[in-house]
Coordinates of N, CA and C in Angstrom, one line a residue:
Chain A
X1 N -2.0 23.1 -37.6 CA -2.3 21.6 -37.9 C -2.5 21.2 -36.5
X2 N -3.6 20.3 -36.0 CA -3.9 19.6 -35.1 C -3.2 18.5 -34.7
X3 N -2.8 17.9 -35.5 CA -2.1 16.6 -35.7 C -2.8 15.4 -35.8
X4 N -4.2 15.5 -36.3 CA -5.4 14.5 -36.4 C -5.6 14.5 -38.1
X5 N -5.6 13.7 -38.4 CA -5.5 13.7 -40.1 C -6.8 12.5 -40.3
X6 N -7.5 12.9 -41.2 CA -8.6 12.3 -41.4 C -8.6 12.0 -43.1
X7 N -9.3 10.9 -43.6 CA -9.1 10.8 -45.0 C -10.5 10.3 -45.5
X8 N -11.2 10.3 -46.6 CA -11.0 11.2 -47.4 C -11.1 12.8 -46.9
X9 N -11.0 13.7 -47.7 CA -11.7 15.0 -47.4 C -13.0 15.3 -48.0
X10 N -13.2 14.5 -48.9 CA -14.5 15.1 -49.7 C -14.9 13.7 -50.0
X11 N -16.2 13.2 -50.2 CA -16.7 11.3 -50.5 C -18.1 12.0 -51.3
X12 N -18.3 11.4 -52.5 CA -19.3 11.5 -53.0 C -20.0 10.1 -53.4
X13 N -20.8 9.9 -52.7 CA -21.6 8.5 -53.1 C -23.1 8.3 -53.1
X14 N -23.2 7.2 -53.9 CA -24.9 7.0 -53.8 C -25.5 6.7 -53.0
X15 N -26.9 6.7 -52.8 CA -27.8 5.8 -51.7 C -27.4 4.9 -51.9
X16 N -27.9 3.5 -50.4 CA -27.5 2.4 -50.5 C -26.1 2.1 -50.4
X17 N -25.2 2.8 -50.6 CA -23.5 2.5 -50.6 C -23.0 2.4 -49.3
X18 N -21.9 1.9 -49.1 CA -21.2 1.8 -48.0 C -19.7 2.5 -48.2
X19 N -19.3 3.5 -47.0 CA -18.4 4.2 -47.3 C -17.5 4.0 -46.0
X20 N -16.2 3.9 -45.9 CA -15.2 4.0 -44.7 C -14.6 5.2 -44.8
X21 N -14.5 6.0 -43.5 CA -14.1 7.1 -43.3 C -12.8 7.0 -42.2
X22 N -11.7 7.2 -42.5 CA -10.5 7.2 -41.8 C -9.7 8.0 -40.8
X23 N -9.3 7.6 -39.6 CA -8.7 9.1 -38.9 C -7.3 8.4 -38.0
X24 N -6.4 9.2 -38.0 CA -5.0 9.3 -37.3 C -5.2 9.7 -36.2
X25 N -5.2 9.5 -35.0 CA -5.2 10.8 -34.0 C -3.7 11.5 -34.0
X26 N -3.7 12.3 -32.9 CA -2.2 13.0 -32.5 C -1.7 11.6 -32.0
X27 N -0.4 12.0 -32.2 CA 0.5 11.0 -31.6 C 0.2 10.9 -29.8
X28 N 0.4 9.6 -29.5 CA 0.1 9.2 -28.2 C -1.4 9.7 -27.7
X29 N -2.0 10.3 -28.3 CA -3.8 10.0 -28.0 C -4.3 8.9 -28.2
X30 N -4.9 8.5 -26.8 CA -5.8 7.1 -26.7 C -6.7 7.3 -27.0
X31 N -7.7 8.3 -26.8 CA -9.1 8.3 -27.3 C -9.4 9.2 -28.2
X32 N -10.5 8.3 -29.4 CA -10.8 9.0 -30.2 C -12.2 9.5 -30.3
X33 N -12.6 10.2 -30.8 CA -14.2 10.7 -31.1 C -14.7 10.4 -32.4
X34 N -16.0 10.2 -33.0 CA -16.5 10.6 -34.0 C -17.7 11.8 -33.7
X35 N -17.7 12.9 -34.5 CA -18.7 13.7 -34.5 C -19.5 13.9 -36.1
X36 N -20.9 13.9 -35.9 CA -21.3 14.3 -37.3 C -21.6 16.0 -37.4
X37 N -21.7 17.0 -38.2 CA -21.9 18.2 -38.1 C -22.7 18.4 -39.6
X38 N -24.0 18.8 -39.1 CA -25.0 19.0 -40.2 C -25.8 20.6 -39.8
X39 N -26.0 21.2 -40.9 CA -26.9 22.6 -40.6 C -28.1 22.4 -39.5
X40 N -29.0 21.2 -39.6 CA -30.0 21.3 -38.7 C -29.5 20.6 -37.0
X41 N -29.0 19.7 -37.4 CA -28.5 19.2 -36.0 C -27.3 19.7 -35.0
X42 N -26.5 20.4 -35.7 CA -25.3 21.1 -35.2 C -24.4 19.7 -35.2
X43 N -23.5 19.9 -34.1 CA -22.2 19.0 -34.1 C -22.7 17.8 -33.0
X44 N -22.9 16.6 -33.6 CA -23.3 15.8 -32.7 C -22.8 14.5 -32.5
X45 N -22.1 14.2 -31.0 CA -21.3 12.9 -31.0 C -22.1 11.7 -31.5
X46 N -21.0 11.0 -32.1 CA -21.3 9.5 -32.4 C -20.8 8.5 -31.7
X47 N -19.4 8.5 -31.6 CA -19.0 7.2 -30.8 C -17.5 7.6 -29.9
X48 N -17.3 7.0 -29.2 CA -16.0 6.9 -28.8 C -15.1 6.1 -28.3
X49 N -13.7 6.0 -28.8 CA -13.2 4.8 -28.4 C -11.9 5.3 -27.7
X50 N -11.5 4.4 -26.6 CA -10.4 4.4 -25.9 C -9.2 3.3 -25.6
X51 N -7.7 3.5 -26.6 CA -7.3 2.8 -26.5 C -7.9 1.2 -26.7
X52 N -8.3 1.6 -27.7 CA -9.1 0.3 -28.8 C -10.4 -0.7 -28.3
X53 N -10.9 0.3 -27.4 CA -12.4 -0.2 -26.6 C -13.2 1.0 -26.6
X54 N -14.6 0.7 -27.3 CA -15.3 1.6 -27.4 C -16.0 1.6 -26.0
X55 N -15.9 3.3 -25.8 CA -16.2 3.6 -24.3 C -17.6 4.3 -24.2
X56 N -17.9 5.2 -25.3 CA -19.4 5.6 -25.2 C -20.0 5.6 -26.4
X57 N -21.6 5.6 -26.4 CA -22.0 5.7 -27.8 C -22.9 6.9 -27.7
X58 N -23.2 7.9 -29.0 CA -24.0 8.6 -28.9 C -25.4 8.2 -29.7
X59 N -25.5 9.6 -30.7 CA -26.4 9.6 -31.6 C -26.3 8.7 -32.6
X60 N -25.3 7.6 -32.5 CA -25.3 7.1 -33.8 C -26.0 5.7 -33.9
X61 N -26.6 5.8 -35.7 CA -27.4 5.1 -36.3 C -26.7 3.4 -36.1
X62 N -27.8 2.7 -36.3 CA -27.4 1.0 -36.4 C -26.6 0.9 -37.7
X63 N -26.7 1.7 -38.5 CA -26.2 1.6 -40.0 C -24.7 1.7 -39.9
X64 N -24.4 2.5 -38.8 CA -22.9 3.2 -38.6 C -22.2 2.3 -37.6
X65 N -21.1 2.2 -38.0 CA -20.3 1.6 -36.6 C -19.0 1.9 -37.0
X66 N -18.2 1.9 -36.0 CA -16.5 2.3 -36.0 C -15.8 1.1 -35.2
X67 N -14.6 1.3 -35.5 CA -13.7 0.8 -34.7 C -12.2 1.2 -34.5
X68 N -11.5 0.8 -33.7 CA -10.1 1.5 -33.1 C -9.3 0.4 -33.1
X69 N -7.9 0.6 -34.1 CA -7.0 -0.5 -34.3 C -6.1 -0.4 -33.4
X70 N -5.4 -1.7 -33.1 CA -4.1 -1.8 -32.3 C -3.0 -0.2 -32.5
X71 N -3.0 0.0 -33.8 CA -2.3 1.4 -33.8 C -2.9 2.6 -33.8
X72 N -4.1 2.5 -33.2 CA -4.9 3.3 -32.7 C -5.5 4.5 -33.5
X73 N -5.1 4.1 -34.8 CA -6.2 4.9 -35.8 C -7.6 4.3 -35.8
X74 N -8.6 4.9 -36.2 CA -9.9 4.6 -35.9 C -10.5 4.7 -37.6
X75 N -11.5 3.8 -37.9 CA -12.6 4.0 -39.0 C -13.9 4.0 -38.7
X76 N -14.8 4.6 -39.4 CA -16.2 5.1 -39.2 C -16.8 4.4 -40.4
X77 N -17.5 3.0 -40.3 CA -18.2 2.8 -41.2 C -19.7 3.1 -41.5
X78 N -20.0 3.4 -42.8 CA -21.5 4.0 -43.1 C -21.9 3.3 -44.2
X79 N -23.0 2.5 -43.5 CA -23.9 1.5 -44.7 C -25.4 1.8 -45.0
X80 N -25.9 1.2 -46.3 CA -26.8 1.9 -46.2 C -27.4 3.4 -46.7
X81 N -26.3 3.9 -47.3 CA -26.5 5.8 -47.2 C -27.7 6.0 -47.4
X82 N -28.0 7.3 -46.9 CA -29.5 8.1 -47.2 C -28.9 9.1 -47.7
X83 N -29.8 9.9 -48.2 CA -29.6 11.4 -48.7 C -29.4 12.1 -46.9
X84 N -30.1 11.7 -45.8 CA -29.7 12.3 -44.9 C -28.5 12.6 -44.3
X85 N -27.7 11.4 -44.6 CA -26.7 11.2 -43.7 C -25.4 12.0 -44.4
X86 N -25.6 12.6 -45.5 CA -24.9 14.1 -46.1 C -24.4 14.8 -44.9
X87 N -23.4 14.9 -44.7 CA -22.8 16.2 -43.4 C -21.5 16.3 -43.6
X88 N -20.9 16.4 -42.5 CA -19.1 16.7 -42.3 C -18.8 15.7 -41.2
X89 N -18.3 14.7 -41.1 CA -17.8 13.7 -40.2 C -16.4 14.2 -39.7
X90 N -16.7 14.6 -38.3 CA -15.1 14.7 -37.8 C -14.7 13.9 -36.8
X91 N -13.3 13.5 -36.7 CA -12.8 12.6 -35.8 C -11.8 13.8 -35.1
X92 N -11.9 13.4 -33.7 CA -11.0 14.2 -32.7 C -10.4 13.4 -31.6
X93 N -9.3 13.8 -31.3 CA -8.6 12.6 -30.3 C -8.0 13.7 -28.8
X94 N -7.8 13.0 -28.0 CA -7.3 13.4 -26.8 C -6.4 12.7 -26.1
X95 N -6.0 13.2 -25.2 CA -4.6 12.3 -24.3 C -5.5 11.5 -23.4
X96 N -6.4 12.3 -22.9 CA -7.2 11.4 -21.7 C -8.2 11.8 -21.8
X97 N -9.5 11.1 -21.1 CA -10.8 11.6 -21.4 C -11.4 13.0 -20.8
X98 N -12.2 13.6 -21.3 CA -12.6 14.9 -20.9 C -11.8 16.3 -21.1
X99 N -10.4 15.8 -21.4 CA -9.7 17.0 -21.7 C -9.6 17.6 -23.1
X100 N -9.1 18.4 -23.4 CA -9.3 19.4 -24.8 C -9.2 18.1 -25.9
X101 N -10.3 18.4 -27.1 CA -10.2 17.4 -28.1 C -9.7 18.2 -28.9
X102 N -8.8 17.2 -29.9 CA -8.1 18.0 -31.3 C -8.9 17.4 -32.3
X103 N -9.6 18.3 -33.1 CA -10.1 17.9 -34.4 C -9.1 17.8 -35.5
X104 N -9.9 16.9 -36.4 CA -9.2 16.8 -37.9 C -9.9 17.8 -38.6
X105 N -9.5 17.7 -40.0 CA -10.4 18.7 -40.8 C -11.8 18.3 -41.5
X106 N -11.9 17.0 -41.2 CA -13.3 16.4 -41.6 C -13.3 15.8 -42.8
X107 N -14.3 15.1 -43.2 CA -14.9 14.4 -44.3 C -16.0 14.8 -44.5
X108 N -16.0 15.4 -46.0 CA -17.5 16.1 -46.3 C -18.1 14.7 -47.2
X109 N -19.2 14.2 -46.5 CA -20.0 13.3 -47.2 C -21.0 13.4 -47.9
X110 N -21.2 13.3 -49.2 CA -22.2 13.9 -50.1 C -22.8 12.8 -50.5
X111 N -24.2 12.5 -50.0 CA -24.9 11.5 -50.6 C -25.7 11.3 -51.9
X112 N -25.7 11.1 -52.7 CA -26.8 11.6 -54.0 C -27.6 10.4 -54.6
Chain B
X1 N -28.7 14.0 -18.7 CA -27.2 14.4 -19.9 C -27.3 16.0 -19.8
X2 N -26.2 16.1 -19.8 CA -25.3 17.2 -20.2 C -26.1 18.4 -21.5
X3 N -26.3 19.4 -21.3 CA -26.9 20.3 -22.5 C -26.0 21.6 -22.2
X4 N -25.5 22.3 -23.6 CA -25.0 23.5 -23.5 C -25.9 24.5 -24.6
X5 N -26.1 25.5 -24.3 CA -26.9 26.4 -24.7 C -26.2 27.7 -25.4
X6 N -26.2 27.9 -26.8 CA -25.3 29.4 -27.0 C -26.4 30.2 -27.6
X7 N -26.6 31.3 -26.7 CA -27.9 31.8 -26.6 C -28.0 32.9 -27.8
X8 N -26.8 33.0 -28.4 CA -27.2 33.5 -30.0 C -26.3 33.1 -31.0
X9 N -27.2 32.7 -32.0 CA -27.1 32.2 -33.3 C -26.2 32.9 -34.0
X10 N -26.3 34.3 -34.1 CA -25.6 35.0 -35.0 C -25.3 36.4 -34.0
X11 N -23.8 36.7 -34.3 CA -23.8 38.0 -33.7 C -23.2 39.1 -34.5
X12 N -23.6 39.8 -35.2 CA -22.8 41.0 -35.9 C -22.5 42.2 -35.0
X13 N -20.9 42.3 -35.6 CA -20.3 43.5 -34.7 C -19.4 44.3 -35.8
X14 N -19.2 45.4 -35.2 CA -17.7 46.2 -35.9 C -16.5 46.2 -35.7
X15 N -15.7 46.2 -36.5 CA -14.0 45.8 -36.0 C -13.9 46.8 -35.4
X16 N -13.3 46.6 -34.2 CA -12.5 47.0 -32.9 C -13.5 47.4 -31.9
X17 N -14.7 46.9 -32.2 CA -15.8 46.6 -30.6 C -15.3 45.4 -30.1
X18 N -15.8 45.7 -28.7 CA -15.8 44.4 -28.0 C -17.1 43.3 -28.1
X19 N -16.9 42.2 -27.9 CA -17.8 41.1 -28.0 C -18.0 40.2 -27.1
X20 N -18.9 39.7 -26.7 CA -19.1 38.6 -26.1 C -20.2 37.8 -26.8
X21 N -19.9 36.3 -26.3 CA -20.6 35.3 -26.7 C -21.1 34.6 -25.7
X22 N -21.9 34.1 -25.5 CA -22.8 33.6 -24.3 C -22.8 31.9 -24.3
X23 N -22.7 31.6 -23.4 CA -22.5 29.8 -23.3 C -23.1 29.4 -22.0
X24 N -24.2 28.9 -22.0 CA -24.7 28.3 -20.5 C -24.5 26.8 -20.7
X25 N -24.6 25.7 -19.9 CA -24.8 24.6 -19.6 C -25.5 24.0 -18.6
X26 N -25.9 22.8 -18.9 CA -27.3 22.4 -17.9 C -26.7 22.0 -16.5
X27 N -25.6 21.4 -16.4 CA -25.3 20.8 -15.3 C -24.1 21.5 -14.4
X28 N -24.3 21.7 -13.1 CA -23.6 22.3 -12.2 C -22.3 21.5 -11.3
X29 N -22.1 20.0 -11.9 CA -21.5 19.1 -11.0 C -20.0 19.7 -12.0
X30 N -19.3 18.7 -11.7 CA -17.6 18.9 -12.0 C -17.7 18.8 -13.6
X31 N -17.0 19.9 -14.2 CA -17.1 19.9 -15.8 C -15.7 20.8 -16.1
X32 N -15.3 20.0 -17.6 CA -14.0 20.8 -18.1 C -15.0 21.9 -18.9
X33 N -14.6 22.7 -19.6 CA -15.4 23.9 -20.3 C -14.4 24.3 -21.5
X34 N -14.7 24.7 -22.6 CA -14.3 24.8 -23.7 C -14.6 25.7 -24.7
X35 N -14.0 26.6 -25.5 CA -14.3 27.1 -26.6 C -13.5 26.9 -27.8
X36 N -14.2 26.5 -29.1 CA -13.4 26.3 -30.5 C -14.3 27.2 -31.2
X37 N -13.2 27.2 -32.0 CA -13.4 28.1 -33.6 C -13.2 27.4 -34.8
X38 N -14.2 28.0 -35.7 CA -14.3 26.9 -36.8 C -14.1 27.8 -38.0
X39 N -13.3 27.9 -38.9 CA -13.1 28.7 -39.9 C -13.8 28.2 -41.0
X40 N -14.0 28.7 -41.9 CA -15.1 28.0 -43.1 C -14.5 26.8 -43.8
X41 N -14.9 25.8 -44.1 CA -14.1 24.7 -44.8 C -13.1 23.9 -43.4
X42 N -12.8 24.3 -42.4 CA -12.0 23.7 -41.6 C -12.4 23.3 -40.5
X43 N -11.8 22.1 -39.9 CA -11.8 21.8 -38.3 C -12.0 22.6 -36.9
X44 N -12.9 22.2 -36.6 CA -12.2 23.0 -34.9 C -10.8 23.1 -34.4
X45 N -10.7 24.4 -33.8 CA -9.6 25.0 -33.5 C -9.6 25.0 -31.8
X46 N -9.3 24.6 -31.1 CA -9.2 25.0 -29.6 C -8.8 26.5 -29.2
X47 N -9.9 27.2 -28.6 CA -9.4 28.6 -28.3 C -9.1 28.8 -26.8
X48 N -9.6 28.1 -25.9 CA -9.1 28.4 -24.5 C -10.2 27.4 -24.1
X49 N -9.8 26.6 -22.7 CA -9.9 25.5 -22.0 C -10.2 26.1 -20.5
X50 N -11.2 25.5 -20.0 CA -11.0 25.7 -18.2 C -11.3 24.2 -17.6
X51 N -10.1 23.7 -17.1 CA -10.3 22.4 -16.3 C -10.3 22.7 -14.7
X52 N -9.6 23.7 -14.2 CA -9.5 23.7 -12.6 C -8.8 25.4 -12.7
X53 N -8.9 25.8 -11.5 CA -8.1 26.9 -10.9 C -8.8 28.0 -11.4
X54 N -8.1 29.0 -11.8 CA -8.5 30.5 -12.1 C -9.7 30.3 -12.9
X55 N -11.2 31.1 -12.6 CA -12.3 31.3 -13.4 C -12.1 32.2 -14.7
X56 N -11.0 33.0 -14.6 CA -10.9 33.7 -15.9 C -9.7 33.0 -16.5
X57 N -10.0 32.6 -17.8 CA -9.0 31.4 -18.7 C -9.0 32.6 -19.7
X58 N -7.4 32.6 -20.2 CA -7.1 33.4 -21.6 C -6.7 32.4 -22.5
X59 N -6.8 32.6 -23.6 CA -6.6 32.1 -24.8 C -5.7 32.7 -26.0
X60 N -6.1 31.6 -27.0 CA -5.3 32.4 -28.5 C -6.1 33.4 -28.8
X61 N -5.4 34.3 -29.8 CA -5.9 35.1 -30.7 C -6.8 36.7 -29.7
X62 N -6.3 36.6 -28.3 CA -6.9 37.7 -27.4 C -8.1 37.6 -26.5
X63 N -8.5 36.2 -27.1 CA -10.0 35.6 -26.2 C -10.0 35.3 -25.2
X64 N -10.7 35.7 -23.9 CA -10.7 35.1 -22.9 C -11.9 34.7 -22.4
X65 N -12.4 33.8 -21.4 CA -13.4 33.6 -20.8 C -13.7 33.4 -19.3
X66 N -14.7 33.4 -18.8 CA -14.9 33.3 -17.2 C -16.2 32.5 -16.9
X67 N -15.7 31.3 -16.1 CA -16.1 30.2 -15.7 C -17.0 30.9 -14.2
X68 N -18.4 30.8 -14.6 CA -19.3 31.2 -13.3 C -20.3 29.8 -13.3
X69 N -19.6 29.2 -11.7 CA -20.2 28.1 -11.5 C -21.7 28.2 -11.2
X70 N -22.0 29.2 -10.4 CA -23.5 29.7 -9.8 C -24.3 29.9 -10.9
X71 N -23.9 30.3 -11.8 CA -24.8 30.5 -13.3 C -24.6 29.4 -14.2
X72 N -23.7 28.7 -14.0 CA -23.1 27.7 -15.1 C -23.2 28.3 -16.9
X73 N -22.3 29.3 -16.6 CA -22.2 29.9 -17.4 C -20.3 30.1 -17.8
X74 N -20.1 29.9 -18.9 CA -18.8 30.2 -19.5 C -18.8 31.1 -20.8
X75 N -18.9 32.6 -20.5 CA -19.1 33.4 -21.9 C -17.5 33.9 -22.2
X76 N -17.5 33.9 -23.6 CA -16.7 34.3 -24.5 C -16.2 35.8 -24.8
X77 N -15.3 36.4 -24.5 CA -15.1 37.9 -24.4 C -13.8 37.9 -25.3
X78 N -14.1 39.1 -26.0 CA -12.8 39.8 -26.6 C -12.8 41.5 -26.6
X79 N -12.1 41.9 -26.2 CA -12.2 43.5 -26.1 C -12.2 44.2 -27.2
X80 N -11.4 43.8 -28.4 CA -11.6 44.8 -29.8 C -11.3 43.2 -31.0
X81 N -12.4 43.5 -31.6 CA -12.3 42.6 -32.5 C -11.7 42.6 -34.0
X82 N -11.3 41.6 -34.6 CA -10.9 42.1 -36.1 C -11.5 41.1 -37.2
X83 N -11.6 41.9 -38.4 CA -12.3 41.3 -39.6 C -11.8 39.6 -39.4
X84 N -10.6 39.0 -39.0 CA -10.0 37.7 -39.4 C -10.9 36.9 -38.1
X85 N -11.4 37.7 -37.4 CA -12.4 36.9 -36.1 C -13.4 36.4 -36.5
X86 N -14.2 36.7 -38.1 CA -15.1 36.4 -38.5 C -15.0 34.7 -38.5
X87 N -15.9 34.0 -37.8 CA -16.1 32.9 -37.9 C -17.5 32.1 -36.8
X88 N -17.4 30.5 -37.0 CA -18.2 29.9 -36.2 C -17.6 29.7 -35.0
X89 N -18.3 30.1 -33.7 CA -17.8 29.7 -32.3 C -19.0 28.7 -31.4
X90 N -17.7 27.7 -31.1 CA -18.9 26.4 -30.3 C -18.2 26.6 -29.0
X91 N -19.2 26.7 -28.2 CA -18.9 26.4 -26.8 C -19.0 24.8 -26.4
X92 N -18.1 24.1 -25.8 CA -18.0 22.7 -25.1 C -17.9 22.6 -23.8
X93 N -18.7 21.4 -23.4 CA -18.4 21.0 -22.0 C -18.4 19.5 -21.9
X94 N -17.4 19.2 -20.9 CA -17.3 17.4 -20.9 C -17.7 17.6 -19.1
X95 N -18.7 16.3 -19.2 CA -19.4 16.2 -17.7 C -18.6 15.5 -17.0
X96 N -18.0 15.2 -16.2 CA -17.0 14.7 -15.6 C -17.9 13.2 -14.6
X97 N -19.0 13.9 -14.0 CA -19.8 13.2 -13.1 C -20.3 11.9 -13.5
X98 N -20.7 12.0 -14.9 CA -21.2 10.7 -15.4 C -20.6 9.6 -15.5
X99 N -19.1 9.8 -15.5 CA -17.8 8.7 -16.2 C -17.4 9.0 -17.9
X100 N -18.6 9.3 -18.2 CA -18.4 9.3 -20.0 C -17.4 10.5 -20.3
X101 N -17.4 11.8 -19.7 CA -16.4 12.8 -20.3 C -16.5 13.1 -21.4
X102 N -17.6 12.8 -22.3 CA -17.8 13.4 -23.7 C -18.2 14.6 -23.5
X103 N -17.1 15.4 -24.8 CA -17.6 17.2 -24.9 C -18.9 16.9 -25.7
X104 N -19.6 17.7 -24.9 CA -21.1 18.0 -25.6 C -20.9 19.6 -26.1
X105 N -21.2 19.7 -27.3 CA -21.4 21.0 -28.2 C -22.5 21.7 -28.0
X106 N -22.4 23.2 -28.2 CA -23.5 23.7 -28.2 C -23.5 24.0 -30.0
X107 N -25.0 24.9 -30.5 CA -25.3 24.7 -31.7 C -24.4 25.9 -32.3
X108 N -23.4 26.2 -31.6 CA -22.6 27.5 -32.4 C -23.2 29.3 -32.6
X109 N -22.1 29.9 -32.2 CA -22.5 31.4 -32.9 C -21.9 31.7 -33.9
X110 N -22.5 32.2 -34.8 CA -21.6 33.1 -35.7 C -21.4 34.3 -35.4
X111 N -19.9 34.8 -35.2 CA -19.6 36.0 -35.4 C -18.9 36.5 -36.7
X112 N -19.9 37.8 -36.8 CA -19.5 38.6 -38.2 C -19.1 39.9 -37.9
X113 N -17.9 39.8 -38.1 CA -17.4 41.3 -38.2 C -17.5 42.2 -39.1
X114 N -17.8 43.4 -39.1 CA -18.0 44.3 -40.2 C -16.9 45.6 -40.6
X115 N -16.5 45.7 -41.1 CA -15.1 46.6 -41.4 C -16.1 48.4 -40.9

């Protein structure tokens, strides 16, 4: 158990819908990362938050957004969903930037 | 931007044989290096890390890796594999020079251990 909790584990939704993925980092970790894993793109960095502030953006679509709350949990919002958004979405946390990231079990999103 | 290349997408090997999974990264400036393992339907689990110090690092499950700065490589090795080592292995690099420190991952290597 990494200590990072992601909910839900599975999500099936229709095209055009909006979903929210939730992540609780390890106790004390200030940095949260979101990654998307798909067969064709591998593990792609989406966005990072550090102590409530956005610190870095990767290949994140404009239809996607995220935030980190004062209790350090984070949410990833995906809107106007397309079939191609189907993937595994991972949250990871680390104590400080750059050091080892601990991953949650992921949310498997299926858009139908 | 940092890039990570895992040279083999799939490595088949027989049980009790040695294995090496190769990883090269693009930048030779200050980096932190990691290997993760992913079992089916699970998240990524840290195998080992290099932050500083000795270039030979030992991890869990009998794995070790060697940091070679001149060759910008961080290859993962195990002297004798088990069936249970069958999984996907990811190399990751945090580039400290640009200030972002974001772990960049390779495409992964599927290790398949045959009895």
